Amino acid sequence: MDQSVAIQETLAEGEYCVLAVQGVLCEGDSRQSRLLGLVRHRPRHGGQEHALFLYTHRRMAITGDDVSLDQIVPVSRDFTLEEVSPDGELYILGSDVTVQLDTAELSLVLQLPFGSHTRMFLHEVARACPGFDPATPDPEFLWLSRYRCTGPEPEQPQPLGWDAAPETGPRRSGIGGGRYPSRNGRWRLEEARPGAGSCLFRGGATERLGLRLAEVARGGGAPWGRAGRGDAGRCGRRDEELREAGREMSAAAGSRERDCAGVSDFDDSRSEKKGLLGDPASSWGQDTPDNLLPRQNKSKSEITDMVRSSTITVTDKAHILSMQKFGLRDTIVKSRLVQEEEDYTYIQNFRFFVGTYNVNGQSPKEGLQPWLSHGIQAPDVYCVGFQELDLSKEAFFFHDTPKEEEWFKAVSEGLHPDAKYAKVKLIRLVGIMLLLYVKQEHAAHISEVEAETVGTGIMGRMGNKGGVAIRFQFHNTSICVVNSHLAAHTEEYERRNQDYKDICSRMQFCQVDPSLPPLTISKHDVILWLGDLNYRIEELDVETVKKLIEEKAFQTLYAYDQLKTQVAAKAVFEGFTEGELTFQPTYKYDTGSDDWDTSEKCRAPAWCDRVLWKGKNITQLSYQSHMALKTSDHKPVSSVFDIGVKVVNEERYRKTLEEIVRSLDKMENANIPSVSLSKREFCFQNVKYMQLQVQSFTIHNGQVPCQFEFINKPDEASYCKKWLNANPSRGFLLPDSAIEIELELFVNKTTATKLNSGEDKIEDILVLHLDRGKDYFLSVSGNYLPSCFGSPIHTLCYMREPILDLPLETIRELTLMPLQTEDDGIQLENPLGIPKELWMMVDYLYQNAVQQEDLFQQPGLRSEFEHIRDCLDTGMIETLSASNHSVAEALLLFLESLPEPVICYSTYHNCLECSGNYTASKQVISTLPTFHQNVFNYLMAFLRELLKKSAKNHLDENILASIFGSLLLRNPAGHQKLDMAEKKKAQEFIHLFLCNSP
């Protein structure tokens, strides 16, 4: 997801977050997660200035509330950002990128995730550097003065070296220093002028200086190595495209990466350091026919050099595709190569180990060899997944956990001893973690690695349930590995089905070519899905289940397996295959034993932990559990596969490529592209809040290849309104081909209020543009059914009738009515004390859910939310029939959708100031408008009632304060978001009212 949105909410007017990336700050042995944002400011005198903002953050930064500013580093004239490789580590495509950020006084080492998003971020940082033109004035960074800290400034700040602990690094001067040579010496530049910077921001407990005036030490010539290509620029177009496409399809595709696993003896070569932006001579030094050599014959050093150089050439698609020379033709070449893939590839089998283990929040207590390596041939690829890595409340709310490092180390030590492995990627969402390793000799054939997460917990945010995935290209086969933890409890199979569908629809991977739409899970040749899917055995009592297990009547038992039933009904995992279950259920055991659950709940055994697959040329060799491991109440499961992977025959590939490029020469003077559309007018009837509507149409192409894109209309920031989306919004069509476009209409909290008030309508015009062709206009219309979701509190209090029973003009007038009307002495018709819709939900929960376990922590069903919304909007509360969890989530969504929060924006800072004083806090609440005051008191009374039943529902003040604090207290729109300490004050404010009776 785009975390720059969260950063943007923290910035002042005139400051813009260009791009953000999540990384890890490395300080000696310490690893601390950071969110990096490249922030742009345009001074009044013209030009633009940039700075890197570093934030501490929650695991998923969704809003500005989730981030806290830690350091600022201006991008000035002594700023360098270079890719580094520590000693003893192998260059591995797909592992995290390590970069060193240097200024005259500051040095930071950061790890950034592999993928196109990181490459784009580094490209934007490169573009932001001011360069060496003496005519260009030095950046002044006056706009950063608002972040100046008030503490005393140190006499002489010290930079932080690679191995140095915070504030203990050796003193060094100039740029570079320490273990690495100065870039000044390497680039023969004059001594860099230290910035005249003082401490503008001091972040975190380490008190390290975060803001320095800085610049990029770059050589002369054209920016970022695009010049200096030598004779390449004089080559004919045909030769140039042959080489370009050759690099694209080579194993070198992707930026130079490193492995950070420390799993075996990798490489004992000395550290090397290379500028990310490269030097002009070496950046294009691979522009020779050697790039088309068979990949299996390349030495490691050749591969390393190729991969390094590709940072500027092949993988910088944002630049390449912006050049007319490499635009349409490059796309046609790639498309034709995909079509003719069978002509130049052959199938070769590789062995994959796929394992899943729910560790129940435990630390490793035993070696993992019995699971990972005992009794099997050394796999070529390891895919290892965990669930419930950490069950603490801190992990639940997206904080880091030490369990990640513990289990990572345990896996690395448990891999097969007969081979050397390199970690390609680690991805984690709260307690769901996935690790990908490959044999060292296969590393050069791994490319296009991307990793993503999808949380399916409460309000679609919490990551206690959901999925993580890693996708990559192995030779010429695309592979996606998914690790998921679906909803618990026997009766919640529909919720599990919904979790699966959410993961499939929301998991999207960026492509190397940023002009292409994201990849979904289904768009891969091979899909491996593992995890605690939580499907149970139903219709049998516990004793019957245990008896069948004792008799090893697994197939009889399997007939009652929920996953089998749901797959047969085509509700989930359509097209997937699972091997025969020849092992006993893997859940639930007493921890430390092989005994079934003897707790009070005495849960029935079930095959919760599963491995499924989808794709061609896949043979399952084994599928088993591992009873020897007793750390958890689950047993680990493994499956070993032989997977046929498409490997390129280099000679055939070269011939195919030449034929394609030769044929393109004949198309140079083709006619203007022209398409036909199956439909141009779209009417969406009765649109409802948070209920997706989709309509589709088909673009049929003529005889000329074309690129299409929906473009912005004049003076508009986007090609469509916020409630609309075209999928895909851009693409490429070969002659006589077609593509289906889906128009998705979805109203949420950001768009509902204006649709309620009539300020916005379901009306829009889309402009479909053809490159070198004409524009096509599509009309979108429809009607929105007003909802209590997105309506102001005072508006709802004046609606004595259900909102759908009121005339649209009445709804419009009440929605636009100023908040302070009641205090101005203007009395409308008898208002209600609180919104009736709020009372309906709270009363339902009070009557049915005060003892409900995990209330406000487990999500409900989407279909039930739609039913709840309809009941509230029509006033037919007597027909309300939904689970307690669905009603609880609907209440949270209602509070989140309020355009003015319960505690008004104007009193937000006053609440923070008195968060430790109950008397003062009550005084602040008393200043709220009457309706808001009533709602706050009503909610606090209800939450205190829930706490009286905490022995049953397992709620406590901290959980409720964390959940409701961010909903009732929201920082004023457009103001800088507060740091973590101030967010805690907001929670403490709510905590006071939960612990004290009025």
Coordinates of C-alpha atoms in Angstrom, one line a residue, residues 608-810:
C608 CA -6.1 -26.5 10.4
D609 CA -2.6 -26.4 8.8
R610 CA -2.6 -27.0 5.1
V611 CA -0.7 -26.7 1.8
L612 CA -2.4 -26.3 -1.6
W613 CA -1.1 -25.5 -5.0
K614 CA -2.2 -24.3 -8.5
G615 CA -0.3 -24.5 -11.8
K616 CA 1.2 -26.8 -14.4
N617 CA 4.1 -29.3 -14.1
I618 CA 3.7 -29.7 -10.3
T619 CA 4.2 -33.1 -8.7
Q620 CA 3.8 -33.5 -4.9
L621 CA 6.3 -35.9 -3.5
S622 CA 5.3 -35.8 0.2
Y623 CA 2.6 -34.2 2.5
Q624 CA 3.1 -34.8 6.2
S625 CA 3.0 -33.5 9.7
H626 CA 5.9 -33.6 12.1
M627 CA 4.9 -34.9 15.5
A628 CA 8.4 -34.6 16.9
L629 CA 8.0 -30.9 17.4
K630 CA 6.1 -30.0 20.6
T631 CA 6.7 -26.3 21.1
S632 CA 3.1 -25.3 20.0
D633 CA -0.5 -26.5 20.3
H634 CA -0.2 -27.1 16.5
K635 CA 2.1 -29.5 14.7
P636 CA 4.1 -28.3 11.7
V637 CA 3.2 -29.5 8.2
S638 CA 5.5 -29.8 5.2
S639 CA 5.0 -30.7 1.5
V640 CA 7.8 -31.4 -1.0
F641 CA 7.2 -30.7 -4.7
D642 CA 9.0 -31.2 -8.0
I643 CA 8.0 -28.1 -10.0
G644 CA 8.7 -27.9 -13.7
V645 CA 10.2 -24.4 -14.4
K646 CA 10.6 -22.8 -17.8
V647 CA 14.3 -22.4 -18.5
V648 CA 15.5 -20.3 -21.5
N649 CA 17.5 -21.9 -24.3
E650 CA 19.7 -18.9 -25.1
E651 CA 20.4 -19.7 -28.7
R652 CA 16.7 -20.2 -29.5
Y653 CA 15.9 -17.1 -27.5
R654 CA 18.3 -15.0 -29.6
K655 CA 16.8 -16.2 -32.8
T656 CA 13.2 -15.5 -31.6
L657 CA 14.2 -12.0 -30.5
E658 CA 15.9 -11.2 -33.8
E659 CA 12.8 -12.3 -35.8
I660 CA 10.5 -10.2 -33.6
V661 CA 12.6 -7.1 -33.9
R662 CA 13.0 -7.6 -37.7
S663 CA 9.2 -7.8 -38.0
L664 CA 8.8 -4.6 -36.1
D665 CA 10.8 -2.7 -38.8
K666 CA 7.9 -3.5 -41.2
M667 CA 5.4 -1.8 -38.9
E668 CA 7.1 1.5 -38.5
N669 CA 4.8 3.4 -40.9
A670 CA 1.6 1.7 -39.8
N671 CA -1.7 3.6 -39.6
I672 CA -2.9 5.5 -36.6
P673 CA -4.2 3.1 -33.8
S674 CA -8.0 2.7 -33.6
V675 CA -10.1 0.7 -31.2
S676 CA -13.8 0.0 -30.7
L677 CA -15.5 0.0 -27.3
S678 CA -18.3 -2.4 -26.5
K679 CA -20.0 0.2 -24.2
R680 CA -19.6 3.9 -23.5
E681 CA -22.4 4.8 -21.1
F682 CA -22.5 3.3 -17.6
C683 CA -25.4 3.8 -15.1
F684 CA -24.9 2.6 -11.5
Q685 CA -28.3 2.3 -9.8
N686 CA -28.9 2.6 -6.0
V687 CA -25.2 2.9 -4.9
K688 CA -24.8 2.1 -1.2
Y689 CA -22.1 2.9 1.3
M690 CA -19.2 0.5 1.2
Q691 CA -20.9 -1.8 -1.3
L692 CA -18.9 -2.3 -4.4
Q693 CA -20.6 -2.1 -7.8
V694 CA -18.7 -3.2 -11.0
Q695 CA -19.5 -2.7 -14.7
S696 CA -17.3 -3.7 -17.5
F697 CA -16.6 -3.1 -21.1
T698 CA -14.3 -4.4 -23.8
I699 CA -11.7 -2.6 -25.9
H700 CA -11.2 -4.3 -29.2
N701 CA -8.1 -3.3 -31.1
G702 CA -7.6 -2.9 -34.8
Q703 CA -4.6 -3.7 -36.9
V704 CA -2.1 -1.4 -35.2
P705 CA -0.5 -2.1 -31.7
C706 CA -1.5 0.6 -29.3
Q707 CA -1.1 1.8 -25.7
F708 CA -4.1 3.1 -23.9
E709 CA -4.6 5.1 -20.7
F710 CA -7.3 7.0 -18.9
I711 CA -6.1 10.6 -18.7
N712 CA -7.0 13.6 -16.5
K713 CA -9.4 16.1 -17.7
P714 CA -8.2 19.8 -17.6
D715 CA -7.7 21.2 -14.1
E716 CA -8.4 17.8 -12.5
A717 CA -5.9 15.9 -10.3
S718 CA -7.1 12.4 -11.3
Y719 CA -8.7 10.7 -14.3
C720 CA -11.8 10.0 -12.3
K721 CA -13.6 10.9 -9.1
K722 CA -12.5 9.4 -5.8
W723 CA -15.4 6.9 -5.7
L724 CA -14.6 5.4 -9.1
N725 CA -11.7 3.3 -10.4
A726 CA -10.9 1.8 -13.8
N727 CA -9.1 -1.6 -13.7
P728 CA -6.7 -1.6 -15.5
S729 CA -6.4 2.1 -16.1
R730 CA -3.7 1.7 -18.7
G731 CA -2.4 -1.1 -20.9
F732 CA -1.1 -2.3 -24.2
L733 CA -3.0 -4.1 -27.0
L734 CA -1.5 -6.2 -29.9
P735 CA -3.3 -6.1 -33.2
D736 CA -6.7 -7.9 -33.3
S737 CA -6.6 -8.3 -29.5
A738 CA -9.0 -7.2 -26.8
I739 CA -9.1 -6.4 -23.1
E740 CA -11.9 -6.2 -20.6
I741 CA -11.9 -3.0 -18.4
E742 CA -13.8 -3.0 -15.1
L743 CA -15.3 0.2 -13.7
E744 CA -15.4 -0.1 -9.9
L745 CA -17.6 2.2 -7.9
F746 CA -17.1 2.2 -4.1
V747 CA -18.2 4.9 -1.7
N748 CA -16.3 5.1 1.6
K749 CA -15.9 7.6 4.5
T750 CA -13.9 10.1 2.3
T751 CA -16.7 10.4 -0.3
A752 CA -19.9 9.6 1.5
T753 CA -20.6 13.0 3.2
K754 CA -20.6 15.0 0.0
L755 CA -22.8 12.5 -1.7
N756 CA -25.2 12.6 1.2
S757 CA -25.3 16.4 1.0
G758 CA -25.7 16.6 -2.7
E759 CA -22.4 18.5 -3.1
D760 CA -21.2 15.5 -5.2
K761 CA -23.2 13.2 -7.5
I762 CA -22.6 9.9 -9.2
E763 CA -21.6 11.6 -12.4
D764 CA -18.3 11.6 -14.2
I765 CA -16.7 11.6 -17.7
L766 CA -13.7 9.4 -18.4
V767 CA -11.3 10.1 -21.1
L768 CA -9.7 7.0 -22.7
H769 CA -6.6 8.1 -24.6
L770 CA -4.7 6.2 -27.3
D771 CA -1.0 6.8 -27.7
R772 CA -0.7 8.4 -31.2
G773 CA -4.4 8.0 -31.5
K774 CA -7.6 9.8 -30.6
D775 CA -9.5 10.1 -27.3
Y776 CA -12.7 8.2 -26.4
F777 CA -15.2 9.6 -23.9
L778 CA -17.2 7.4 -21.4
S779 CA -20.1 8.6 -19.4
V780 CA -20.7 7.5 -15.8
S781 CA -24.0 8.2 -14.0
G782 CA -26.2 6.8 -11.3
N783 CA -27.8 7.6 -7.9
Y784 CA -26.5 7.3 -4.3
L785 CA -28.7 6.1 -1.5
P786 CA -27.9 8.4 1.5
S787 CA -26.7 6.6 4.6
C788 CA -26.2 7.3 8.3
F789 CA -22.6 6.4 7.6
G790 CA -20.8 9.6 6.7
S791 CA -23.4 11.8 8.2
P792 CA -22.6 14.3 11.0
I793 CA -23.7 13.5 14.5
H794 CA -25.9 16.6 14.8
T795 CA -27.5 15.9 11.4
L796 CA -28.5 12.4 12.6
C797 CA -29.9 13.8 15.8
Y798 CA -32.3 16.0 13.8
M799 CA -33.4 13.1 11.7
R800 CA -36.2 11.5 13.7
E801 CA -37.1 9.4 10.7
P802 CA -34.8 6.9 9.0
I803 CA -32.6 8.7 6.5
L804 CA -34.0 6.8 3.5
D805 CA -37.5 7.9 4.4
L806 CA -36.6 11.6 4.1
P807 CA -36.7 13.8 1.0
L808 CA -33.3 14.3 -0.6
E809 CA -33.6 18.1 -0.1
T810 CA -34.2 17.6 3.7

